[in-house]
mmCIF file of C-alpha atoms and ligand atoms in Angstrom:
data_model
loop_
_atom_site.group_PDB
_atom_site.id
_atom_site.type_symbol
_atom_site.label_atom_id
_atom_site.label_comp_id
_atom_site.label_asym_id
_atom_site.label_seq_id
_atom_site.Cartn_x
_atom_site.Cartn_y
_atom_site.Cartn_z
ATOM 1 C CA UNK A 1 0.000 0.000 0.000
ATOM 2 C CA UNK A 2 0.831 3.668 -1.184
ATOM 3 C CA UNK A 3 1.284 5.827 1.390
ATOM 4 C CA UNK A 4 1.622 9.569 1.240
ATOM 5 C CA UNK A 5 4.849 11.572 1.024
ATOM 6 C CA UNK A 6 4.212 14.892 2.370
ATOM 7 C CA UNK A 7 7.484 16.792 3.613
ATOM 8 C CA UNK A 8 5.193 19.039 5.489
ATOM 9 C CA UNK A 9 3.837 17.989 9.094
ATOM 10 C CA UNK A 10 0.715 16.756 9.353
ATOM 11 C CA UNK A 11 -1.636 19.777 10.451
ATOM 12 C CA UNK A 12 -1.969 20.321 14.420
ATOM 13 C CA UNK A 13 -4.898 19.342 16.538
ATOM 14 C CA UNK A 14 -5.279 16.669 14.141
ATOM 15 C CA UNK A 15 -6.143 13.249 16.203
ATOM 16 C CA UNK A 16 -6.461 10.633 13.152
ATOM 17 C CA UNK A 17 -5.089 8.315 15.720
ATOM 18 C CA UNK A 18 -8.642 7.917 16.650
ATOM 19 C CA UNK A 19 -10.298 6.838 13.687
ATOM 20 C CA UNK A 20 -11.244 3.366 13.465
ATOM 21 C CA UNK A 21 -13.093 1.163 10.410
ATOM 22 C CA UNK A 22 -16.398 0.411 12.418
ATOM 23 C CA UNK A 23 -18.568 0.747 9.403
ATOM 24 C CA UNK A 24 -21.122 -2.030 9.381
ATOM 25 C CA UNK A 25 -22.649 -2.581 13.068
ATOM 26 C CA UNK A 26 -24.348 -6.317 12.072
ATOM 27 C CA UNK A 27 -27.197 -7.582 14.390
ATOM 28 C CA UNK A 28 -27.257 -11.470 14.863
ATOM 29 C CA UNK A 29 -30.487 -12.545 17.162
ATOM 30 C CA UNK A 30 -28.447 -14.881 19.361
ATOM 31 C CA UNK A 31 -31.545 -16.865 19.825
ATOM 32 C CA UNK A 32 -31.069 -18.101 16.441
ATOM 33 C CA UNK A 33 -28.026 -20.461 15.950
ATOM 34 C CA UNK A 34 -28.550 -20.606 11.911
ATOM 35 C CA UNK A 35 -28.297 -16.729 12.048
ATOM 36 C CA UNK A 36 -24.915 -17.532 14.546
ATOM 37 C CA UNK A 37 -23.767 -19.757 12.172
ATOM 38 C CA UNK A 38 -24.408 -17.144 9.196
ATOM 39 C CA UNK A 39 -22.493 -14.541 10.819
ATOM 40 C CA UNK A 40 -18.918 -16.756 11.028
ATOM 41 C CA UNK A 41 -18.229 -15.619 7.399
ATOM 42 C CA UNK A 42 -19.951 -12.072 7.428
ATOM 43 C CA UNK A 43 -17.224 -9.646 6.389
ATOM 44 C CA UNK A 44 -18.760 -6.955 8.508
ATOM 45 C CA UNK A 45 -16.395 -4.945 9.953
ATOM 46 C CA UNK A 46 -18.497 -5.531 13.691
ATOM 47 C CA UNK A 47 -20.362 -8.383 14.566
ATOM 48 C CA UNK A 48 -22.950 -7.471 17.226
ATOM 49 C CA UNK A 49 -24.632 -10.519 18.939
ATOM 50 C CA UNK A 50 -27.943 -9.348 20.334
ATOM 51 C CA UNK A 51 -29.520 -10.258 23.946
ATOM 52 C CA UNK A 52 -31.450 -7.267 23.519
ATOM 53 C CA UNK A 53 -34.707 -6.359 20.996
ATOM 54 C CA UNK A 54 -33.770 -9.368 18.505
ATOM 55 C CA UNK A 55 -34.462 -11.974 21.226
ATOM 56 C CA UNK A 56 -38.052 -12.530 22.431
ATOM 57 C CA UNK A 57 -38.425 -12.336 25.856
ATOM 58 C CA UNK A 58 -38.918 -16.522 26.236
ATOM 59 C CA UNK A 59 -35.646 -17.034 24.854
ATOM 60 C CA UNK A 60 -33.390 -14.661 27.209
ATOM 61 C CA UNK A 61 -31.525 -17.483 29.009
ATOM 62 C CA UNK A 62 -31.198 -19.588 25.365
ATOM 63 C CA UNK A 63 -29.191 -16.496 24.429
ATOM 64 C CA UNK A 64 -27.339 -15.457 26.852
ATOM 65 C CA UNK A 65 -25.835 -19.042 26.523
ATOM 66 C CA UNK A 66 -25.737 -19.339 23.242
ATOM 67 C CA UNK A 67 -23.652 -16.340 22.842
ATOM 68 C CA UNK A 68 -20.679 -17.162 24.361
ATOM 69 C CA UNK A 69 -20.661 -20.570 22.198
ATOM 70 C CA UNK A 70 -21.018 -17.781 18.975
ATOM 71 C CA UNK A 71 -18.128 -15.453 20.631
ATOM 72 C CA UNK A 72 -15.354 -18.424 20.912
ATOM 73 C CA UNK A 73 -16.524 -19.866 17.787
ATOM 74 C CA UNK A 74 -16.228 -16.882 15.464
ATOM 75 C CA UNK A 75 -13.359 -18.022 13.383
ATOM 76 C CA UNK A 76 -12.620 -14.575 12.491
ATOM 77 C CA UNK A 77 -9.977 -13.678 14.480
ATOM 78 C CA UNK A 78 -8.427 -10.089 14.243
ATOM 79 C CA UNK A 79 -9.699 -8.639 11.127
ATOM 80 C CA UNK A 80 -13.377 -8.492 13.155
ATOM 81 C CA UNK A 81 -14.685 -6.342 15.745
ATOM 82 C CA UNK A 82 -16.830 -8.431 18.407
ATOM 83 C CA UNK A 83 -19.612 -7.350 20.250
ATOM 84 C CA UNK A 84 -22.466 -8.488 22.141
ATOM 85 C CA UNK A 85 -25.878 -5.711 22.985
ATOM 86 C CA UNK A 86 -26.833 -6.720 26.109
ATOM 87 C CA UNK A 87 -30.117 -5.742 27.362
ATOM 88 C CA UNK A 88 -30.971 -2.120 28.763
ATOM 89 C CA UNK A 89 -30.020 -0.793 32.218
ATOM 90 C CA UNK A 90 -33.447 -1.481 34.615
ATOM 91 C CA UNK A 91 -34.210 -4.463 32.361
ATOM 92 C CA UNK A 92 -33.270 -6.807 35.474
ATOM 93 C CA UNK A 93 -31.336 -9.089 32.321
ATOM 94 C CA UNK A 94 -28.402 -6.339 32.238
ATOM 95 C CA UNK A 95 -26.508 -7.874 35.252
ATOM 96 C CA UNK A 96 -26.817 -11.410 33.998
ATOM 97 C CA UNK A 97 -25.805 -10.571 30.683
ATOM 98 C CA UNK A 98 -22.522 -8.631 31.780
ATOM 99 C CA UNK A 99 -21.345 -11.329 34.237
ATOM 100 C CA UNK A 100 -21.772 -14.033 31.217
ATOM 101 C CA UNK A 101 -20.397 -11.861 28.538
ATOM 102 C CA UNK A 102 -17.390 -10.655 30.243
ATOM 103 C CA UNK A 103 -16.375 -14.248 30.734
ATOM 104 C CA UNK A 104 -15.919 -14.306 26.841
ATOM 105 C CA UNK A 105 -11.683 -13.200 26.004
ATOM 106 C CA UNK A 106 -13.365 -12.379 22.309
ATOM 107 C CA UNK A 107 -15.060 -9.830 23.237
ATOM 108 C CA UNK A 108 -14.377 -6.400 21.889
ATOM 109 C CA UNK A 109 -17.200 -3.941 22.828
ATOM 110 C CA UNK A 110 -20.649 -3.772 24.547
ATOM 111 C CA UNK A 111 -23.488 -2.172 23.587
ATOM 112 C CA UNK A 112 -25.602 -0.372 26.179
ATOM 113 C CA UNK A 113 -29.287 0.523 24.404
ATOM 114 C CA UNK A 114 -31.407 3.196 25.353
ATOM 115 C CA UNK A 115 -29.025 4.881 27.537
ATOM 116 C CA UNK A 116 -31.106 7.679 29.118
ATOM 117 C CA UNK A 117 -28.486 8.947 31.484
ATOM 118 C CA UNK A 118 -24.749 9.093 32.333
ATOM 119 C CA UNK A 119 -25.346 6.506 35.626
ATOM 120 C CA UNK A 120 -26.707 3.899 32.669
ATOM 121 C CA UNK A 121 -22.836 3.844 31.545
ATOM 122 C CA UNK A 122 -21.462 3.916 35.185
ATOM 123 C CA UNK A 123 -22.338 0.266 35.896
ATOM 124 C CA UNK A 124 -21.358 -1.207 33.214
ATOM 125 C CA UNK A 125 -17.770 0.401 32.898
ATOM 126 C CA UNK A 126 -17.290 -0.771 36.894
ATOM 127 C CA UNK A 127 -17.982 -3.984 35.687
ATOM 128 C CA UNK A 128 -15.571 -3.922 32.897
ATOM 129 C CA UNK A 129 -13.026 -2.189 34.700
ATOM 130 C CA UNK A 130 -13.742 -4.868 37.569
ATOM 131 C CA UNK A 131 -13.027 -7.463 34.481
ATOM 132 C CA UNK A 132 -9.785 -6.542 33.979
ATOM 133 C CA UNK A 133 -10.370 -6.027 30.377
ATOM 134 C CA UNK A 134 -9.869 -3.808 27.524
ATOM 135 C CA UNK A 135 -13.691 -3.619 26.102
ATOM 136 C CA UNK A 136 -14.929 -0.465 24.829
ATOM 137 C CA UNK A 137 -18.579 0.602 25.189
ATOM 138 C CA UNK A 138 -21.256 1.897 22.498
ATOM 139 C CA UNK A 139 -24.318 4.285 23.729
ATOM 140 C CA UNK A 140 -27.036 3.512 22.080
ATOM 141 C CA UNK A 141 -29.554 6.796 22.223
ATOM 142 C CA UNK A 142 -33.150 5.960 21.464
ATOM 143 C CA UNK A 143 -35.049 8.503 23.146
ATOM 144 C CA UNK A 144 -36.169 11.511 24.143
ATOM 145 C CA UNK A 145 -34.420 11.374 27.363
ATOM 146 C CA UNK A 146 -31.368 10.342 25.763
ATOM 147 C CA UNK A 147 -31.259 13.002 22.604
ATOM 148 C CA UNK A 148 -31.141 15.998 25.578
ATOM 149 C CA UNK A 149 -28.888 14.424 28.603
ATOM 150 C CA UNK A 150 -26.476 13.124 25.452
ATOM 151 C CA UNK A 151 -23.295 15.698 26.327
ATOM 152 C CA UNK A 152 -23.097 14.473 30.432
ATOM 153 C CA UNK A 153 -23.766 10.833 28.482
ATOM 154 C CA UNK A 154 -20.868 10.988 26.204
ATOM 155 C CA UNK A 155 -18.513 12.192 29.349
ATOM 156 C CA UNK A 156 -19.600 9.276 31.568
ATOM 157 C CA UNK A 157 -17.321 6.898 30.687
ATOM 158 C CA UNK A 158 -13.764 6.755 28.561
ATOM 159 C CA UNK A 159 -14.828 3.657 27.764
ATOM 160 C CA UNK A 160 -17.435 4.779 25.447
ATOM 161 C CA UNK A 161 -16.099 4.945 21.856
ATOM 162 C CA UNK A 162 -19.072 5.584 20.173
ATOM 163 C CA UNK A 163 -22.773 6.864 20.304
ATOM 164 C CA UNK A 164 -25.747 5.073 18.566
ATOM 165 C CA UNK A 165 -29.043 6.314 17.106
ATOM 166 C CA UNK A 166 -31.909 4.111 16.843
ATOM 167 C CA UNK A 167 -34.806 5.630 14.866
ATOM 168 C CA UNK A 168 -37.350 3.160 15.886
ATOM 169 C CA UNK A 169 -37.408 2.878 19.449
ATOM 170 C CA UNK A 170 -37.102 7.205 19.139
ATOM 171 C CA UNK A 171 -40.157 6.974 17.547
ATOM 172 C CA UNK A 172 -41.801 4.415 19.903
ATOM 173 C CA UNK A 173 -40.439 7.053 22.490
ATOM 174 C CA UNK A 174 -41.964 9.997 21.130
ATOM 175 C CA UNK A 175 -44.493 9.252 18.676
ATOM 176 C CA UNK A 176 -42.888 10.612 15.480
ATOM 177 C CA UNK A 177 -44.293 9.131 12.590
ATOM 178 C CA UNK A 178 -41.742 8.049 9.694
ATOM 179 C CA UNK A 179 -41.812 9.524 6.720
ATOM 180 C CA UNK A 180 -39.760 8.529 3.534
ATOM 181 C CA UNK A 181 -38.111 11.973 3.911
ATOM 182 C CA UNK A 182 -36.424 11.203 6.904
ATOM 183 C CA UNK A 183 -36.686 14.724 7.578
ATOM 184 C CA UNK A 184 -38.317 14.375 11.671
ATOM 185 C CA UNK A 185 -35.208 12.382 12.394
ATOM 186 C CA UNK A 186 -32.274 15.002 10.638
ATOM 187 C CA UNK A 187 -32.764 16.987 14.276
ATOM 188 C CA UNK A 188 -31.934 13.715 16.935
ATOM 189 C CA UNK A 189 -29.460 12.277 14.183
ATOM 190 C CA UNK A 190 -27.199 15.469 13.984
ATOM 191 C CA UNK A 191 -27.413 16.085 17.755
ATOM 192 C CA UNK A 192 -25.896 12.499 18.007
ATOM 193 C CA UNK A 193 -23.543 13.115 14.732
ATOM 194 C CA UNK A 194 -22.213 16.489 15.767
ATOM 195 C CA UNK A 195 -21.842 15.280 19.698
ATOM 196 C CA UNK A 196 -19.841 12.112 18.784
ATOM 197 C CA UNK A 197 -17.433 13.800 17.088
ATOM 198 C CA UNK A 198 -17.139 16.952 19.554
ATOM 199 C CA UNK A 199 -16.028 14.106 22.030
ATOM 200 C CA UNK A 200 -13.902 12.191 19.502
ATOM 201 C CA UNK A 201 -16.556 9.088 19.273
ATOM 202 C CA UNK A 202 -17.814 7.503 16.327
ATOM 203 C CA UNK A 203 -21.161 8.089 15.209
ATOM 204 C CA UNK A 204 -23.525 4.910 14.234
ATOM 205 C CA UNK A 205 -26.706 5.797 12.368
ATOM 206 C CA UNK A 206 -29.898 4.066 12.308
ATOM 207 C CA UNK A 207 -31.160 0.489 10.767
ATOM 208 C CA UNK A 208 -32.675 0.525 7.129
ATOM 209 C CA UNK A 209 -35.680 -1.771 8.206
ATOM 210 C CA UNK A 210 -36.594 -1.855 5.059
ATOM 211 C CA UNK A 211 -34.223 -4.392 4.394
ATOM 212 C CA UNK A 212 -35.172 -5.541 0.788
ATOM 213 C CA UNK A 213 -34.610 -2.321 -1.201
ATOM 214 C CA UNK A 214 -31.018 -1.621 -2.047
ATOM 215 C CA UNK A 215 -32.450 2.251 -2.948
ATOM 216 C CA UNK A 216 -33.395 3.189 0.286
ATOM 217 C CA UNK A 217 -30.051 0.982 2.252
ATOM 218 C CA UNK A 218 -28.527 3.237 -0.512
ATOM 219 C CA UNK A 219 -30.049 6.447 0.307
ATOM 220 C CA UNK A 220 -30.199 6.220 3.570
ATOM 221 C CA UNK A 221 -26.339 5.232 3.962
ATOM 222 C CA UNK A 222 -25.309 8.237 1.614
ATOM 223 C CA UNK A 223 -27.398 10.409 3.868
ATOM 224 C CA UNK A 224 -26.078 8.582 6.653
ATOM 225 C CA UNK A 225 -22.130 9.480 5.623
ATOM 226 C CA UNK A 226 -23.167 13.040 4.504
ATOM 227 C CA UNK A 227 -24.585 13.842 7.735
ATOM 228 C CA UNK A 228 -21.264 13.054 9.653
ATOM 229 C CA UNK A 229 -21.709 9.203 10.247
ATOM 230 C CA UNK A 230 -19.454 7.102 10.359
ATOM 231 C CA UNK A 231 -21.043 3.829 10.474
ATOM 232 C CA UNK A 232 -24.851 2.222 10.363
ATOM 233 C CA UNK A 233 -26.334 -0.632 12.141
ATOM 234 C CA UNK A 234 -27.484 -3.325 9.936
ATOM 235 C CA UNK A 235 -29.786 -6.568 10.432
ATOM 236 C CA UNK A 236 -29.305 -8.802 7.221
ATOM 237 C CA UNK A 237 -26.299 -10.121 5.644
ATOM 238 C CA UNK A 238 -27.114 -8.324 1.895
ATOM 239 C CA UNK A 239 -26.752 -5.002 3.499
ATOM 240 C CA UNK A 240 -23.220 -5.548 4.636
ATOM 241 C CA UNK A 241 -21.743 -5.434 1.694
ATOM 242 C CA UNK A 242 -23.368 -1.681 0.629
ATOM 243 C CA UNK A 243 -23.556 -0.405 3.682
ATOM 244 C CA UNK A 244 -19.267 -0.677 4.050
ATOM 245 C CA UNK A 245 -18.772 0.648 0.676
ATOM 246 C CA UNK A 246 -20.998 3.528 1.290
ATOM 247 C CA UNK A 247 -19.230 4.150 4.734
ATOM 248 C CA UNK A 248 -16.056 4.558 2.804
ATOM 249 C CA UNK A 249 -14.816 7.434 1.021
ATOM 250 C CA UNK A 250 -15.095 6.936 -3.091
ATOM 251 C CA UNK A 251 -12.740 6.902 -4.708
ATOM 252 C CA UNK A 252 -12.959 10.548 -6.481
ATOM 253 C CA UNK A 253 -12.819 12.025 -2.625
ATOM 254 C CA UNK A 254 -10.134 9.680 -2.051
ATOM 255 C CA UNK A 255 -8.154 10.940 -5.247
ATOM 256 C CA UNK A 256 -9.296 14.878 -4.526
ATOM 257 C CA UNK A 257 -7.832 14.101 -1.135
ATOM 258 C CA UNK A 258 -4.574 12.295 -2.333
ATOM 259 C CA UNK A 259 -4.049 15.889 -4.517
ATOM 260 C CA UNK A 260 -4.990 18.211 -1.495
ATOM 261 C CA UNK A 261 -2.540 16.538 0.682
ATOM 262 C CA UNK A 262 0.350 16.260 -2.199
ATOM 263 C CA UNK A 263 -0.598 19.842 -3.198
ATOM 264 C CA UNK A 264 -0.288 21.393 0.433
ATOM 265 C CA UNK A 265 3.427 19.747 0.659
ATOM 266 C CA UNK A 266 4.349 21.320 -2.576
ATOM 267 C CA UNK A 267 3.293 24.789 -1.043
ATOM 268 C CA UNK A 268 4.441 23.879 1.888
ATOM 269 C CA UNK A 269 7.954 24.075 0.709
ATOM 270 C CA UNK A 270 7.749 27.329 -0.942
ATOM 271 C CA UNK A 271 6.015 29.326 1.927
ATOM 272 C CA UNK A 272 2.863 28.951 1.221
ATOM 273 C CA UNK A 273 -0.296 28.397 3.257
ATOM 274 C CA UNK A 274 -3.341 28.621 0.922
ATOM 275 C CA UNK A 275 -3.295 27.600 -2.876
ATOM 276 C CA UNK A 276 -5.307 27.461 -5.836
ATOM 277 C CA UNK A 277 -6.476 23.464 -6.969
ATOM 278 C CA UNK A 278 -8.805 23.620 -9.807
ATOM 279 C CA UNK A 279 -10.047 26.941 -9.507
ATOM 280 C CA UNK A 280 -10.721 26.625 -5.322
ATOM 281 C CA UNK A 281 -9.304 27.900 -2.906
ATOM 282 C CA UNK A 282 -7.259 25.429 -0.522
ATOM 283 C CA UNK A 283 -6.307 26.159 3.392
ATOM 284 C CA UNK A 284 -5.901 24.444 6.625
ATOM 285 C CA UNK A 285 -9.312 23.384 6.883
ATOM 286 C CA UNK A 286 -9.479 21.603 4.030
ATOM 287 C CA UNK A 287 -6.415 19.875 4.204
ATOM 288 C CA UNK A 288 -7.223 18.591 7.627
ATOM 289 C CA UNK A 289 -10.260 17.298 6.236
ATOM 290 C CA UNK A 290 -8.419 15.956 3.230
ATOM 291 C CA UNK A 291 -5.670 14.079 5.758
ATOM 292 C CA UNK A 292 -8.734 12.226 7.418
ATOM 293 C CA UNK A 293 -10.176 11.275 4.247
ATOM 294 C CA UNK A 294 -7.066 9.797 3.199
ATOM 295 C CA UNK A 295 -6.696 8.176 6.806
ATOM 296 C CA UNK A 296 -10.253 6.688 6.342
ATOM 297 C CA UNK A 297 -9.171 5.297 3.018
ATOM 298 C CA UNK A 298 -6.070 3.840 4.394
ATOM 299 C CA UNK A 299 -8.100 2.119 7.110
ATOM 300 C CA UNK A 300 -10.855 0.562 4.068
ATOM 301 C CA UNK A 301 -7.427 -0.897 2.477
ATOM 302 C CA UNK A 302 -8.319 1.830 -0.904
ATOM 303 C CA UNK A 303 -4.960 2.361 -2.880
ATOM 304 C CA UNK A 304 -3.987 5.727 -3.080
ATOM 305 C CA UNK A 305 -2.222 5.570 -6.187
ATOM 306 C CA UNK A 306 -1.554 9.134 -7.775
ATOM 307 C CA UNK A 307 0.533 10.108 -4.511
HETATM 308 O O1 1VU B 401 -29.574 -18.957 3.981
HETATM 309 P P1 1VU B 401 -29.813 -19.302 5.435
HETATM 310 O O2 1VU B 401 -31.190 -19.836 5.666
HETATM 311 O O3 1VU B 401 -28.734 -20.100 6.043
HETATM 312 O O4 1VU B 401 -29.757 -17.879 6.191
HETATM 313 C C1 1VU B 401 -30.769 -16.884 5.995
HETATM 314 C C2 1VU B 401 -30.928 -16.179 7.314
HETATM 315 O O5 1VU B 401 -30.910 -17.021 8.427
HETATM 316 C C3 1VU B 401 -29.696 -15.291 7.301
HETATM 317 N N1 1VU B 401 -29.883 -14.057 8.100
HETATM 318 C C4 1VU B 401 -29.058 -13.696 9.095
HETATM 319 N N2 1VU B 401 -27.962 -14.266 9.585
HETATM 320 C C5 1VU B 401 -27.350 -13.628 10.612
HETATM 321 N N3 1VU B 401 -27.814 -12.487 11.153
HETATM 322 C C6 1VU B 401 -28.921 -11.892 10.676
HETATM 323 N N4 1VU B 401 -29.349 -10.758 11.223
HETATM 324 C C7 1VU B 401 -29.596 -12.493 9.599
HETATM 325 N N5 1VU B 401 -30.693 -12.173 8.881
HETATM 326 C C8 1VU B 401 -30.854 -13.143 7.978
HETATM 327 O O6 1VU B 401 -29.513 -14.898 5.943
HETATM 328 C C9 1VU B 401 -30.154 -15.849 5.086
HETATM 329 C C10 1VU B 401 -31.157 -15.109 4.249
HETATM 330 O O7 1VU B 401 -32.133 -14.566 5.114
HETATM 331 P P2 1VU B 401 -33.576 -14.209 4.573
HETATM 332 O O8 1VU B 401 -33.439 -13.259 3.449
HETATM 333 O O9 1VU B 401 -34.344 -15.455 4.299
HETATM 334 O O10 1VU B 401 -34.204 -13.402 5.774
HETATM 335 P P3 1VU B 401 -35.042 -13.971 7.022
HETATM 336 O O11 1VU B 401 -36.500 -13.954 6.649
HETATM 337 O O12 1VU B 401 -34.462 -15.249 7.518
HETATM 338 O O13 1VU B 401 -34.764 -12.871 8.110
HETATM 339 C C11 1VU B 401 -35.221 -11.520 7.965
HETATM 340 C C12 1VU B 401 -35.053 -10.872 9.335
HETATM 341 C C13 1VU B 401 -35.336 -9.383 9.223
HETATM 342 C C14 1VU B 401 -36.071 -11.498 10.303
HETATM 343 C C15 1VU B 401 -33.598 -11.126 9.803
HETATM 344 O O14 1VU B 401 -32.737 -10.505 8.904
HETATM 345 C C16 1VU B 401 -33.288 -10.735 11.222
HETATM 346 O O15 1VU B 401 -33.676 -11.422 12.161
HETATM 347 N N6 1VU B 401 -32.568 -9.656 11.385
HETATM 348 C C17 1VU B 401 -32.157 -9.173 12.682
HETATM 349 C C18 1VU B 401 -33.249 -8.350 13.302
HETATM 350 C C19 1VU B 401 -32.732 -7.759 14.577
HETATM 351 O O16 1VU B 401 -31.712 -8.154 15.079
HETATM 352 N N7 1VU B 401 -33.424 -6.755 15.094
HETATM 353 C C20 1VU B 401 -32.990 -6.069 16.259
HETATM 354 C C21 1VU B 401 -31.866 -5.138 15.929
HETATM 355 S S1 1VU B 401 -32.356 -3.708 15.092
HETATM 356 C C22 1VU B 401 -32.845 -2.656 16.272
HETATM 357 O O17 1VU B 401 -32.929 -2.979 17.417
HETATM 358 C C23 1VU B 401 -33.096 -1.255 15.860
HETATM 359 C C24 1VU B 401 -34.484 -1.085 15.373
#
């Protein structure tokens, strides 16, 4: 792989040490071991086993056993991110399903749903700390409640590496009624967008439940990206596939990128700290943003050839 060759120092107060390929978030029911079975060769860059909304209520125990079987029998060993929702703080399931699932040395990260307040996150990271372990933790917000206490949430734990947004349970929550615009979601999706990334987390958008188009997984993933995402959740193995090439930057970014970056050292050298590419104007801002782009490609495994 091509790497970049800039004499001039990457920009200041530039973290890309942070960023992290987490694109697909893949829901297997762990009540279901032909769905278990199905995820061993999903490519999906996370593999969430779900205890949580996935598994009716009867089948609780089933899971919570059966997922440790699924954890130490992923074959995929390091190119996969592991994780396991448990169910939600007040559930009376949550302590159960943290004792079993921290037995598990596959585990990667937890996810927490409807996390209405920073004390949800304070048991769970005592228990991990208590574990010994290095597991990170994902909010899920899916409320109300959660959308306005979301800033002390993000803060509760440095555990937490990313926040969540579920559009269905925030419309259980509240009411809304989906539309195919989207458009009484773009408010509790860019709170949860634009407060990830003021705390250096990821951002995970919602589930296409509509999981037999490809136009709407593709809209809605576009939209997704566009709107500061930087991964989706996903619940059937035919949206993996779209959903990480979506989450990537294309290739014409990548390339526009590659000549930002290449273009800034040349300028760089002569003194220079804006330039014209193309007819528009280049400066600091956009050649931090075009270093993360090209950090995001590098993480996806995209060739960067012109550089
Ligand atoms: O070809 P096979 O029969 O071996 O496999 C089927 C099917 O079992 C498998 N598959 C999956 N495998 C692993 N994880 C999955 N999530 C999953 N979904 C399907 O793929 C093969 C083809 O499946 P299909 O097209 O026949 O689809 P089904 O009718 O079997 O399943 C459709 C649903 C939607 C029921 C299924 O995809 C599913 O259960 N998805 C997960 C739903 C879920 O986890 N919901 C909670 C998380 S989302 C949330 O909380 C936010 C709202």
């Amino acid at each position: 792989r091509q790497r970049h060759t800039a004499t001039a120092p990457v920009p200041s107060g530039l973290d890309l040490g942070s960023e992290k390929l987490r694109r697909a978030v893949f829901y297997v029911p762990c009540s279901e071991d032909r769905k278990i079975q199905k995820s061993y060769c999903s490519a999906a860059d996370c593999i969430m086993y779900d205890l949580e909304d996935g598994v009716s209520f009867n089948r609780k125990d089933q899971a919570r056993n059966l997922v440790l079987n699924a954890l130490a029998n992923n074959p995929r060993t390091t190119a996969v991110e592991l994780g396991v929702r448990i169910n939600g703080i007040g559930s009376g399931l949550e302590h159960k399903d943290l004792t079993a699932v921290l037995e598990s040395p596959r585990l990667n990260v937890i996810m927490v749903p409807k996390v209405e307040q920073p004390e949800d996150i304070h048991m769970v990271a005592k228990m991990i700390k208590e574990s010994g372990r290095n597991i990170g933790i994902i909010a899920g917000i899916e409320t109300a409640r959660g959308i306005i206490n979301i800033r002390d949430i993000a803060q509760a734990s440095p555990l937490i590496d990313a926040l969540l947004f579920a559009a269905e349970d925030y419309c259980a929550d509240t009411g809304i009624v989906r539309t195919q615009s989207r458009k009484e979601l773009y408010y509790a999706r860019s709170v949860v967008s634009t407060t990830a990334h003021a705390f250096k987390k990821q951002a995970i958008d919602m589930v296409t439940m509509d999981f037999r188009s490809k136009q709407t997984l593709v809209e809605e993933s576009r939209e997704g990206a566009e709107m500061g995402f930087t991964g989706k959740q996903v619940i059937h193995p035919a949206q993996v596939d779209v959903v990480q090439e979506l989450f990537a930057p294309p290739r014409e970014i990548v390339e526009k990128a590659a000549r930002i970056v290449k273009g800034y050292s040349e300028n760089y050298e002569i003194g220079k700290g804006a330039f014209d590419l193309d007819g528009k104007a280049i400066d600091m801002p956009v050649i931090k943003w075009a270093y993360r782009v090209l950090r995001r490609a590098e993480l996806a495994g995209i060739q960067v050839d012109s550089l």
